[in-house]
Coordinates of C-alpha atoms and ligand atoms in Angstrom, one line a residue:
Chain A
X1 CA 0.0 0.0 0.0
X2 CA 1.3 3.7 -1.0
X3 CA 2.1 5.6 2.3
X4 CA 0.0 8.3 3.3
X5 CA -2.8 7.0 0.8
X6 CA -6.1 6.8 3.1
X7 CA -6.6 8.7 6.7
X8 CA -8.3 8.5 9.9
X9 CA -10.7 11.2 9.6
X10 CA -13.3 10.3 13.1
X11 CA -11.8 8.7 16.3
X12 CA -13.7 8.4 19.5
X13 CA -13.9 5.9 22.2
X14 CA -17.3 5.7 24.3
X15 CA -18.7 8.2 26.0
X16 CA -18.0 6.7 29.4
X17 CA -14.9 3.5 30.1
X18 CA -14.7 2.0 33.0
X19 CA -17.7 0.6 35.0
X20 CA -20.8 1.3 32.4
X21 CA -23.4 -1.8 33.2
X22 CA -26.3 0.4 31.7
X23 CA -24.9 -0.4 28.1
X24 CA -24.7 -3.8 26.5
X25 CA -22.1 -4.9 24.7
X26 CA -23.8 -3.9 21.0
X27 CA -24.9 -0.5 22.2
X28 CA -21.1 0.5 23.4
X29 CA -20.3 -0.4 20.1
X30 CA -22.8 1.9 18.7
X31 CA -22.2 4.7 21.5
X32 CA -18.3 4.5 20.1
X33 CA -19.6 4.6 16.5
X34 CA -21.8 7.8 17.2
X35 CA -19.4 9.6 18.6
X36 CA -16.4 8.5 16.2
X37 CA -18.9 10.0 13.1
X38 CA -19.8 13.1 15.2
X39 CA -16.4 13.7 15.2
X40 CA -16.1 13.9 11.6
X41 CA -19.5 15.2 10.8
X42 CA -21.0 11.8 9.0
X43 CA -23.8 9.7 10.0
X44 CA -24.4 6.0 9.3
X45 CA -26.0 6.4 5.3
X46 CA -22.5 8.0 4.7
X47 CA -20.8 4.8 5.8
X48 CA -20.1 1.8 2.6
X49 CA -17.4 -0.1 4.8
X50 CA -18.0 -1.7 8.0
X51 CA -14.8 -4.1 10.3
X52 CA -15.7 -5.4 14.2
X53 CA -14.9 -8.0 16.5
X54 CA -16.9 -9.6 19.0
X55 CA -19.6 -8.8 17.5
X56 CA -20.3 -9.5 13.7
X57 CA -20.0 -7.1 11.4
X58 CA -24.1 -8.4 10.3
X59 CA -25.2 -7.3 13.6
X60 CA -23.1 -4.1 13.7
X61 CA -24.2 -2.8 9.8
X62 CA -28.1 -3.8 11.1
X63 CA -28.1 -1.9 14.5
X64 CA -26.6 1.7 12.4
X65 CA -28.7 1.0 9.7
X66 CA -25.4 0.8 7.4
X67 CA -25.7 -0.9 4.0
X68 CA -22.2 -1.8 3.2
X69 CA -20.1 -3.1 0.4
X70 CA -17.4 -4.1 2.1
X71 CA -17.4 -6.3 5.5
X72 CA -14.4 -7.6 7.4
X73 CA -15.5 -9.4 10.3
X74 CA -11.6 -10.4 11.2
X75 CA -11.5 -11.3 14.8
X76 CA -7.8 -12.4 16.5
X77 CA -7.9 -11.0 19.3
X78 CA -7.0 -7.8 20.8
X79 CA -5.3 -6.5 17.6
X80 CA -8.1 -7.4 15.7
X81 CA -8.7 -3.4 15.1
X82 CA -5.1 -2.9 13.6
X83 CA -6.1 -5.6 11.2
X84 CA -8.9 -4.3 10.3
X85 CA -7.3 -0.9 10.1
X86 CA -5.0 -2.6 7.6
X87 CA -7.6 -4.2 5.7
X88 CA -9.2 -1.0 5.2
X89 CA -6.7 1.2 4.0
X90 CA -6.2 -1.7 1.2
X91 CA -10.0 -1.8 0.2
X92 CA -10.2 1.9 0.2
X93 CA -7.4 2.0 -2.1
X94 CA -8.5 -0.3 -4.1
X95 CA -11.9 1.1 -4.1
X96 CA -14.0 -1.7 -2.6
X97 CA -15.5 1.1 -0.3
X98 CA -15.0 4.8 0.1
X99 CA -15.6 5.2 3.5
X100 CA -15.1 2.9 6.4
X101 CA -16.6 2.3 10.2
X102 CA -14.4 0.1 12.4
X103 CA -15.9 -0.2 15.6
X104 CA -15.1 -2.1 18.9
X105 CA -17.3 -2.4 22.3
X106 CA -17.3 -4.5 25.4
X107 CA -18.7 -5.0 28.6
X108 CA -15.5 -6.6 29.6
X109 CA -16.4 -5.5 33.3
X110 CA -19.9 -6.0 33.4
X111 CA -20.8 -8.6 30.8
X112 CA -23.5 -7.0 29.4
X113 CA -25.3 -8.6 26.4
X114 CA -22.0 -10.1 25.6
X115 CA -21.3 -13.6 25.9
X116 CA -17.6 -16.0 27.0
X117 CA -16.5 -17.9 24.7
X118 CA -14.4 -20.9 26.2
X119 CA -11.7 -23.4 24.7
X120 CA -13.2 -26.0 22.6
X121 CA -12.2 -29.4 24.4
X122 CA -11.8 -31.2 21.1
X123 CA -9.1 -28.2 19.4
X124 CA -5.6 -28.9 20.1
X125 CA -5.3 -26.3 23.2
X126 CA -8.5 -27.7 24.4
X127 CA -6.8 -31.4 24.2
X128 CA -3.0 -30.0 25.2
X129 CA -3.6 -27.0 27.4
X130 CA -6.8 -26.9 29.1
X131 CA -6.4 -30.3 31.1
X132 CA -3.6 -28.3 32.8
X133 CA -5.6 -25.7 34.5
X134 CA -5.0 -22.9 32.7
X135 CA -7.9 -20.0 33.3
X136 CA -8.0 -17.2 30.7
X137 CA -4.9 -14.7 29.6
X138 CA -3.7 -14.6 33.3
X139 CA -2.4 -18.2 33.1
X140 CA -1.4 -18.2 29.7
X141 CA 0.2 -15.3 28.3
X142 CA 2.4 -15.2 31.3
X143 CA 4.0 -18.2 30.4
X144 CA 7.3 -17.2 28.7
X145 CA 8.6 -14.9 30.7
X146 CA 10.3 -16.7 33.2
X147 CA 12.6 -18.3 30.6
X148 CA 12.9 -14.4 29.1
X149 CA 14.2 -13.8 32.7
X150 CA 15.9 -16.6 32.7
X151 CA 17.9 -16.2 29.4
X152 CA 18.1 -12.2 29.0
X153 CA 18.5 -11.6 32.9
X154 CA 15.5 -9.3 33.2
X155 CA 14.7 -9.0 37.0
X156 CA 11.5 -8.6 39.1
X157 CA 12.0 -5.3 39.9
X158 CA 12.7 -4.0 36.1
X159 CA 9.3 -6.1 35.4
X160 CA 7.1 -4.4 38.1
X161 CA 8.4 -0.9 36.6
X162 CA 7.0 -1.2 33.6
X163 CA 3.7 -1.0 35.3
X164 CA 5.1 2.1 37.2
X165 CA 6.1 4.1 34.1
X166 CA 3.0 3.8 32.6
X167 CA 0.8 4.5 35.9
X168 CA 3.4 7.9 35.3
X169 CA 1.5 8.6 31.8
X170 CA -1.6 7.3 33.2
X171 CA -1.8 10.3 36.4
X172 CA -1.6 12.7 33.0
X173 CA -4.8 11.4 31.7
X174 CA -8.4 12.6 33.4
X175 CA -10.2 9.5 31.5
X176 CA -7.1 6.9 33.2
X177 CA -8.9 4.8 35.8
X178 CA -5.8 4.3 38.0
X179 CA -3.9 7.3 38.4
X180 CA -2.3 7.6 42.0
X181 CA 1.5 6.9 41.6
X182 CA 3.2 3.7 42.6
X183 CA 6.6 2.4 43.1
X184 CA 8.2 -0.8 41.9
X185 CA 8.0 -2.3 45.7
X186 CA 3.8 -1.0 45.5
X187 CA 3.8 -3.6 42.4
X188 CA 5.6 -6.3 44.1
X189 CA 3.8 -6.4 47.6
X190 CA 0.6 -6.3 45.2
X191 CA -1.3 -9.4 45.2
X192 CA 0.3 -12.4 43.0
X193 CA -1.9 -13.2 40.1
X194 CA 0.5 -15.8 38.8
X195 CA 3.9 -16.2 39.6
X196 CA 5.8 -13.7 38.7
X197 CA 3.0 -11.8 37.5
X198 CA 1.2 -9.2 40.9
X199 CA -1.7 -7.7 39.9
X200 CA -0.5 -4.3 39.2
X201 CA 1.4 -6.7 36.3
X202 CA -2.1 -7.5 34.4
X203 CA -4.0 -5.2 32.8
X204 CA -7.1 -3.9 34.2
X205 CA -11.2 -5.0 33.5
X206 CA -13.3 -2.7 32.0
X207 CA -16.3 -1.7 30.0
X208 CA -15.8 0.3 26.9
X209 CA -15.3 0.6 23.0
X210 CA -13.7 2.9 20.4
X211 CA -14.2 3.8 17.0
X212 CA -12.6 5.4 14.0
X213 CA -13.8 6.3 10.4
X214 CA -11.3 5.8 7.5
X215 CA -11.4 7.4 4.0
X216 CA -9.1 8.5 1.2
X217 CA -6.5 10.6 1.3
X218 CA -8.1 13.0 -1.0
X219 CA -11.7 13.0 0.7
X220 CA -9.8 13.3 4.7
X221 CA -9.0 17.2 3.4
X222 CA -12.8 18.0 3.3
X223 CA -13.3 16.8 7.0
X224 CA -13.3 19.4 9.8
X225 CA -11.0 17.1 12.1
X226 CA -6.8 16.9 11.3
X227 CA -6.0 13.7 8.9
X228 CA -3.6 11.2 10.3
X229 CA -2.5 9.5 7.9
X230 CA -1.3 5.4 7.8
X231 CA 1.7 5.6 6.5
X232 CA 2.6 1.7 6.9
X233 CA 1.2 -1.3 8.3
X234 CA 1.6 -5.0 8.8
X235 CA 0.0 -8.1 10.9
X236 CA 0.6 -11.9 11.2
X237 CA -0.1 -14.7 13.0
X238 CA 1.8 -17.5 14.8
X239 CA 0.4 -20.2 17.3
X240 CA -3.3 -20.5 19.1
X241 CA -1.2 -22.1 21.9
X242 CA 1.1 -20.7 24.0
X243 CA 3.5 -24.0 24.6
X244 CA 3.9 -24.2 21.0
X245 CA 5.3 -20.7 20.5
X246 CA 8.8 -21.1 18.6
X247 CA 10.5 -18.4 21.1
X248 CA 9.7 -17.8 24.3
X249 CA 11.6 -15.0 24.5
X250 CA 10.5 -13.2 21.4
X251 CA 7.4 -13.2 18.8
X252 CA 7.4 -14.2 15.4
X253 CA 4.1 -12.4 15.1
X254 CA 5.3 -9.2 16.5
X255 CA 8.4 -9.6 14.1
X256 CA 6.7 -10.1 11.3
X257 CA 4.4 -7.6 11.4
X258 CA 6.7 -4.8 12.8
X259 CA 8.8 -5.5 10.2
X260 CA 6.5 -5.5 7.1
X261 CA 4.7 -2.1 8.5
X262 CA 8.3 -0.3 9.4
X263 CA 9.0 -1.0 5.2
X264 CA 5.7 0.0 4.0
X265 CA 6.4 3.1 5.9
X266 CA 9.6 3.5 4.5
X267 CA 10.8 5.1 7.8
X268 CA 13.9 4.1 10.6
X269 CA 13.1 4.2 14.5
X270 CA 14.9 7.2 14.6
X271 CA 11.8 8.8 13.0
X272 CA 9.3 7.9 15.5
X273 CA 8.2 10.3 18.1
X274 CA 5.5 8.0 19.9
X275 CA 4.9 4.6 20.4
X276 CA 2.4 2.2 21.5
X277 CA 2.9 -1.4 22.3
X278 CA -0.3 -3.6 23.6
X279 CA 0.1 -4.0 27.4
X280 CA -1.6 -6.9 28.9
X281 CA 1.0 -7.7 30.8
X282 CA 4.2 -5.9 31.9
X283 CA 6.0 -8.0 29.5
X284 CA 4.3 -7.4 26.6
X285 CA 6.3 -3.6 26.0
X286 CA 9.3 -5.3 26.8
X287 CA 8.7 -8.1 24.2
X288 CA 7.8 -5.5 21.8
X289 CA 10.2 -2.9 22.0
X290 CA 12.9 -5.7 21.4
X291 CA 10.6 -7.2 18.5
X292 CA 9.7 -4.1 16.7
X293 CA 13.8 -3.5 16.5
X294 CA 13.7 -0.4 18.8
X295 CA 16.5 -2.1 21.2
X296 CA 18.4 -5.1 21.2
X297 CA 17.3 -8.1 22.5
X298 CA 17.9 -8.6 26.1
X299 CA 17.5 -4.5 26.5
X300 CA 14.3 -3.5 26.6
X301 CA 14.1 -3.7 30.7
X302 CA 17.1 -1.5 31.3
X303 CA 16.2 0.6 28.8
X304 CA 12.3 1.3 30.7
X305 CA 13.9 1.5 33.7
X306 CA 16.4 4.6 32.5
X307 CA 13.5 6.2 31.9
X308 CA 13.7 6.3 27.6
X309 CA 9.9 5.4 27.3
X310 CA 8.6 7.5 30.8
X311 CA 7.3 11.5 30.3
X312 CA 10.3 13.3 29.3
X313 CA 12.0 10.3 27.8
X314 CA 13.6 10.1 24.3
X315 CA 10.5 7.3 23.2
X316 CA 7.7 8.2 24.6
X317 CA 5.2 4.5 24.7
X318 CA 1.7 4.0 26.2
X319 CA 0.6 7.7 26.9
X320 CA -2.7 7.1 28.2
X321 CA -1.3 5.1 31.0
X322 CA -1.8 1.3 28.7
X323 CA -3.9 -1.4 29.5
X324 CA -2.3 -1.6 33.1
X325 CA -3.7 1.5 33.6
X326 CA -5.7 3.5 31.3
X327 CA -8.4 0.8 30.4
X328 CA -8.7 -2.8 29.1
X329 CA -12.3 -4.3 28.4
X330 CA -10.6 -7.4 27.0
X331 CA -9.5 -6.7 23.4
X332 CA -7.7 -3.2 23.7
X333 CA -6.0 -2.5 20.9
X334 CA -8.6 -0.4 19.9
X335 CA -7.8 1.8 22.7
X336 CA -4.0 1.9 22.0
X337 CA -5.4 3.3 18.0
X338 CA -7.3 6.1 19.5
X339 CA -4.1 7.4 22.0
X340 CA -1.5 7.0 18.6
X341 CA -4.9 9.5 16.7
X342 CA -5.4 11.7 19.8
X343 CA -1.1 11.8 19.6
X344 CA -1.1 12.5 15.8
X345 CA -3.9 15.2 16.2
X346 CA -2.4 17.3 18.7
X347 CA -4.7 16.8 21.6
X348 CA -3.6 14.1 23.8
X349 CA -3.8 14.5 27.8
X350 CA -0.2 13.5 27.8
X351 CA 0.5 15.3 24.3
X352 CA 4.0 14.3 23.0
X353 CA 4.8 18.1 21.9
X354 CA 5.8 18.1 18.0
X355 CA 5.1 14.5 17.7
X356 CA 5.0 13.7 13.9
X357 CA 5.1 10.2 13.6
X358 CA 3.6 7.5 15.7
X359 CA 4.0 3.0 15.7
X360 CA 0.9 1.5 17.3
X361 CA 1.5 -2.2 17.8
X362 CA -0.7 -4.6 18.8
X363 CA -0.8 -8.5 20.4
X364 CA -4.0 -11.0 20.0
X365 CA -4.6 -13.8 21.6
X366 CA -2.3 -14.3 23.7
X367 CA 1.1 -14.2 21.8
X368 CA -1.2 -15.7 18.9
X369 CA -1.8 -12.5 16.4
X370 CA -0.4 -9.3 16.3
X371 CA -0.8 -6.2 14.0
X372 CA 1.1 -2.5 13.1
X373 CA -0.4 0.6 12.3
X374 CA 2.2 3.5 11.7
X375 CA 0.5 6.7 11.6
X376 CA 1.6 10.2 10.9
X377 CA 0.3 13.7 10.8
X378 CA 1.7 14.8 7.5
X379 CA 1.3 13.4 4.2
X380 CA 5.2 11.6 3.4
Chain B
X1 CA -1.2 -40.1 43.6
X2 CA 2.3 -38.9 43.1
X3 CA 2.0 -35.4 44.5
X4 CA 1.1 -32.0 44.6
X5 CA -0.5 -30.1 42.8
X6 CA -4.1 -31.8 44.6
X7 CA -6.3 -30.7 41.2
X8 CA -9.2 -32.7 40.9
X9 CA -11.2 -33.4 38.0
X10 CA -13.5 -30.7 36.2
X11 CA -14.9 -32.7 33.1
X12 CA -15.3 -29.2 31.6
X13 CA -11.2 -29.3 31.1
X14 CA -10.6 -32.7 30.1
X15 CA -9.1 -33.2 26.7
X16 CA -11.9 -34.4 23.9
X17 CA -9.6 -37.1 21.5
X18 CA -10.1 -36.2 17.5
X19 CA -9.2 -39.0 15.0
X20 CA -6.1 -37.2 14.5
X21 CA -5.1 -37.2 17.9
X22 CA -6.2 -40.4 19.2
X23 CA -2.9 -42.5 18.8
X24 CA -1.7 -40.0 21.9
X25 CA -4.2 -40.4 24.2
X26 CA -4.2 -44.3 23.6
X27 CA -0.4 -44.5 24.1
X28 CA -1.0 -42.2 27.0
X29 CA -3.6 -44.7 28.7
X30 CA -0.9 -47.5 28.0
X31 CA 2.0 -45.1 29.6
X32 CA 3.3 -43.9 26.7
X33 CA 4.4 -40.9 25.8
X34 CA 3.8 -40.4 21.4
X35 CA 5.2 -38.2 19.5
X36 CA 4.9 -38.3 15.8
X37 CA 8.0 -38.5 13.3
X38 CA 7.9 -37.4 9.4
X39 CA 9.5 -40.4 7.2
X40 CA 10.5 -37.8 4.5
X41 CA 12.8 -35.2 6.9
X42 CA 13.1 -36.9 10.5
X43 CA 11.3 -34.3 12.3
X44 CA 9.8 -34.7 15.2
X45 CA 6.5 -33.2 16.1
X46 CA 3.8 -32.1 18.3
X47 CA 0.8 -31.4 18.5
X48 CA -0.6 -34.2 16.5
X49 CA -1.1 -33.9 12.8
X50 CA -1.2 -36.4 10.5
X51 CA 1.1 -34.5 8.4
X52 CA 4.1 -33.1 9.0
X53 CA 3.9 -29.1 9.8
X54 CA 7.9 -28.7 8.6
X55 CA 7.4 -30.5 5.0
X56 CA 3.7 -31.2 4.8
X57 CA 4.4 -34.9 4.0
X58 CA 1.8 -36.9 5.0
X59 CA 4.2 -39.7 5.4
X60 CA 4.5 -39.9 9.0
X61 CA 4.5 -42.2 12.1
X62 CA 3.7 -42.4 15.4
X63 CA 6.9 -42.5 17.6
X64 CA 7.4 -43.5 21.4
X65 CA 9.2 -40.5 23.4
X66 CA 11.7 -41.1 26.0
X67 CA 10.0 -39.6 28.8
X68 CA 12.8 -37.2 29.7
X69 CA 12.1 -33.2 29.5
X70 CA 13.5 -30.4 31.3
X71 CA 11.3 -27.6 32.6
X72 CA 11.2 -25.0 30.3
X73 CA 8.6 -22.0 31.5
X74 CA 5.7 -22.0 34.2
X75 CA 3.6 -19.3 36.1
X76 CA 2.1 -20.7 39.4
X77 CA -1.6 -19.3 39.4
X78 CA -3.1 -18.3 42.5
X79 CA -6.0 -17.1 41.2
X80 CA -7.5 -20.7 42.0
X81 CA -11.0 -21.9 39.9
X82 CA -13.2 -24.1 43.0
X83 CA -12.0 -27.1 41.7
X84 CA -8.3 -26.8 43.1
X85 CA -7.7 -26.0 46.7
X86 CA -3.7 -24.6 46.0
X87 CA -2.0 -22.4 44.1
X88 CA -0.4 -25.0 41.2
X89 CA 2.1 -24.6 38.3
X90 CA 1.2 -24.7 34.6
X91 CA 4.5 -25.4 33.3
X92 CA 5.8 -26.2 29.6
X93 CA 8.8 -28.7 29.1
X94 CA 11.0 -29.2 26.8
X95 CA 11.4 -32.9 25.8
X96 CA 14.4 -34.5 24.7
X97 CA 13.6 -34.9 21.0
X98 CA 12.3 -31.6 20.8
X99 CA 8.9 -30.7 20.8
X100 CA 7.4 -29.0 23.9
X101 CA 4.8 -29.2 25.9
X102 CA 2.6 -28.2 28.2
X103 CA 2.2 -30.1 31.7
X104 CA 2.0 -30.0 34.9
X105 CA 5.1 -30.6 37.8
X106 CA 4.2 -33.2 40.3
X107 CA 6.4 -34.4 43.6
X108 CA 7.6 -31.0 43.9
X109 CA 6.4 -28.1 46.0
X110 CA 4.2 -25.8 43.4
X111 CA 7.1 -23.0 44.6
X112 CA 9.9 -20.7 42.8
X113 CA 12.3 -22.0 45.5
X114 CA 11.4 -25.9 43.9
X115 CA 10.7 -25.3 40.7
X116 CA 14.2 -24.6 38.7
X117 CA 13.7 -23.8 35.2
X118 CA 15.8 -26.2 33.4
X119 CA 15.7 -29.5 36.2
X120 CA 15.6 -32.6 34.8
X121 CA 12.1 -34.2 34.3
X122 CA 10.4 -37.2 33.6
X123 CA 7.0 -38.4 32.5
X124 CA 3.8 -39.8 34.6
X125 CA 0.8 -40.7 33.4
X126 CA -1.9 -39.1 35.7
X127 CA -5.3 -41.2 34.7
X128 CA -8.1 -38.7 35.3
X129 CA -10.8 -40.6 33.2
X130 CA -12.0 -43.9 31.9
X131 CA -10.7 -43.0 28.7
X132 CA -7.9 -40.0 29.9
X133 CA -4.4 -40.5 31.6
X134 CA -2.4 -36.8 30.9
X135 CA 1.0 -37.2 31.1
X136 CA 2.8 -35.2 33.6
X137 CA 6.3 -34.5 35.1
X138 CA 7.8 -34.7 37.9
X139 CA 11.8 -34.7 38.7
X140 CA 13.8 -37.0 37.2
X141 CA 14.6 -39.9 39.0
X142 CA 16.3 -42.3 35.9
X143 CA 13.4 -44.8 35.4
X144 CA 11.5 -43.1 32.3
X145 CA 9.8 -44.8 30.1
Ligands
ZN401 ZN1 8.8 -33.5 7.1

């Protein structure tokens, strides 16, 4: 895809995030949509592209009253929404659609209208991985990082702080639900989840959803709100199991992906101003930093800990304080899209001053999927 | 029983056996641990497929592992479901012929302190249905297999 060649023209999250049991999880969808085409000044009849997850994009095009010509109803995960993203700028280049809705809502918190969806006994993780007690992303995605620690020599302490930098960001940010500082001994007197992962190490449980509206390059310069442009993107897949990941120290899936969207781009680290990498768990920035290329491998703890990714640091990452402390209904790379917009457009609560260019990197599924969304505010 | 962790049964988490997958949960019920080989370029896999995922021949049998792993990655959950009474590890070993896996440790205190990544392991066969024995690890003792 041609850098620069379709924009985000509407971005908005839900009205409210957090604890919103009044909405199901359709409507927060909707509420996200709403406000995303407010922002933009279009309403659903305006809309010929519609990408969700969690809920079908069927249910989605029915409740706005959308009649679209294009559909991607791509669902892997938490960086589901860069995908779709992706898949977007390609079909409005190609002309499938000129205009597109991605949406995302979910009463992670409250479990409104939405419904779990467990392991199938009879798929391979259901056979090979659930009969050993593993419970959801807490007991899973966790997995590797011992032998990380093990191999690279990343300690306790440099994991808890990762959480503490970004609870840093996140006392910046009104909307952040956690905002009181900690400290690095706060995270490791915090109640284990599973070992070595406290609390204040997994994200946090919400209710929420985001939305942004995608057109041409062309068309973005009639809207009333500041294009930001995608510049480069990229997304893979690896393994629906976590034992079977190739590296436990590193993600093919993040690799792959970072790499293809940092050559579409056609840019070098040294040009990116912001940066956000999918926190589930304190390990995931560490993982991606190293993955995406932005430090070698082995460096990514030091390199939090002396303060490069923190306010005032040279690489500024997770500015609304990340899914350890912003908000996290379940599949939050939607979330993580709208801070690398708000960055783009100027008006983020912790605003990056001059910020031009902006990587937003997501993780699905546990280390399953992943997906790269470059983004800047001026046409390359 | 062999040890900790005390998990008892949820049927909701026991493994459902696919054609594909059925020569491992027979060898399992007969105390072996099966592993499946491709005839075209020797590599040894898991899970099963009856092809193999590095050449996609579908030449392939079904071959008996040795039993012997080392402990590769674990988190020990405390976040306990009713069905288990103690915090427990969910561990992934590396076997000797290279796959991994995912397992449980038993015979060993479910603790950092205990669990070293790396220690020698070896398989056990923990039968947990008429039709289910999962194999397991616990520290090597020299007897596998
Ligand atoms: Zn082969």
């Amino acid at each position: 895809m041609k850098p620069g060649a379709v924009a985000i023209v509407g971005a908005a999250e839900t009205t409210r995030l957090g604890l919103v049991p009044d909405m199901s999880q359709i409507q927060l969808h909707a509420d996200a949509a709403l406000n995303a085409l407010a922002d933009c000044g279009l309403t659903p009849k305006d809309i010929d592209g519609v990408a969700c997850a969690a809920e079908w994009p069927t249910e989605l095009a029915h409740y706005l009253g959308i009649t679209p010509t294009w559909v991607d109803g791509t669902m892997v995960g938490g960086c589901s929404f860069m995908l779709h993203v992706r898949h977007a700028a390609a079909a409005i280049a190609e002309g499938l659609c000129t205009t597109v809705l991605i949406t995302h809502g979910e009463s992670g918190r409250s479990w409104v209208g939405s419904q779990a969806v467990g392991i199938n006994q009879a798929s391979l993780a259901g056979q090979f991985e659930l009969p050993y007690g593993v419970l959801g992303a807490p007991t899973m995605f966790t997995i590797p990082v011992l032998r990380y620690m093990k191999d690279h020599g990343l300690t306790h302490e440099q994991l808890a702080n990762v959480a503490v930098v970004q609870r840093e960001w996140a006392g910046m940010n009104p909307r952040a639900t956690h905002r009181d500082p900690i400290t690095v001994q706060d995270v490791l007197d915090s109640k284990l989840i599973a070992y070595p992962f406290h609390v204040l190490e997994c994200c946090l449980v919400t209710d929420g959803g985001g939305a942004l509206v995608l057109t041409s390059a062309e068309r973005a310069k009639d809207f009333p709100t500041r294009p930001v442009y995608i510049l480069g993107t990229g997304e893979s897949v690896e393994t629906p199991m976590i034992s079977q990941m190739q590296d436990f120290t590193s993600s093919r899936a993040f690799r792959v992906s970072g790499a293809k969207a940092f050559a579409e781009a056609g840019i070098t680290h040294a040009d990116v101003d912001h940066l956000m990498i999918y926190d589930a768990f304190a390990h995931l920035p560490i993982y991606g930093l190293e993955d995406l290329g932005f430090v070698g491998k082995g460096e990514a703890g030091a390199f939090i800990w002396e303060r490069h990714t923190a306010p005032g640091g040279k690489l500024p990452m997770n500015t609304n304080g990340g899914g350890l402390s912003y908000m996290h209904s379940g599949m939050y790379g939607m979330y993580a899209l709208q801070e690398s917009v708000r960055q783009m457009r100027g008006i983020a609560p912790a605003q990056v001053a001059g910020a031009k260019t902006s990587v937003c990197h997501g993780v699905g599924g546990m280390f399953g999927a992943s997906g790269t969304i470059i983004m800047g505010n001026a046409l390359p | 029983m062999i040890g900790s962790p005390a998990m008892s049964i949820n049927p909701k988490t026991l493994p459902r056996p696919t054609p594909e997958t059925r020569h491992f949960w027979e060898g399992a019920k007969l105390g072996e641990l099966r592993l499946q080989q491709c005839d075209a370029c020797t590599h040894v896999y898991f899970p099963p497929r009856p092809f193999c995922p590095e050449c996609a021949s579908r030449q392939v049998s079904v071959v008996r592992a040795s039993g012997r792993a080392t402990l590769y990655s674990y988190v020990i959950n405390h976040r306990l479901p009713k069905w288990i009474d103690a915090p427990y590890a969910i561990a992934v070993v590396q076997l000797e012929e290279g796959p991994r896996m995912m397992t449980n440790i038993l015979g060993v205190p479910q603790t950092p302190e205990a669990l070293v990544l790396d220690m020698p392991l070896e398989v056990v066969f923990e039968s947990v249905s008429a039709d289910i024995a999962l194999p397991k690890f616990r520290p090597a003792r020299g007897d596998a297999r």
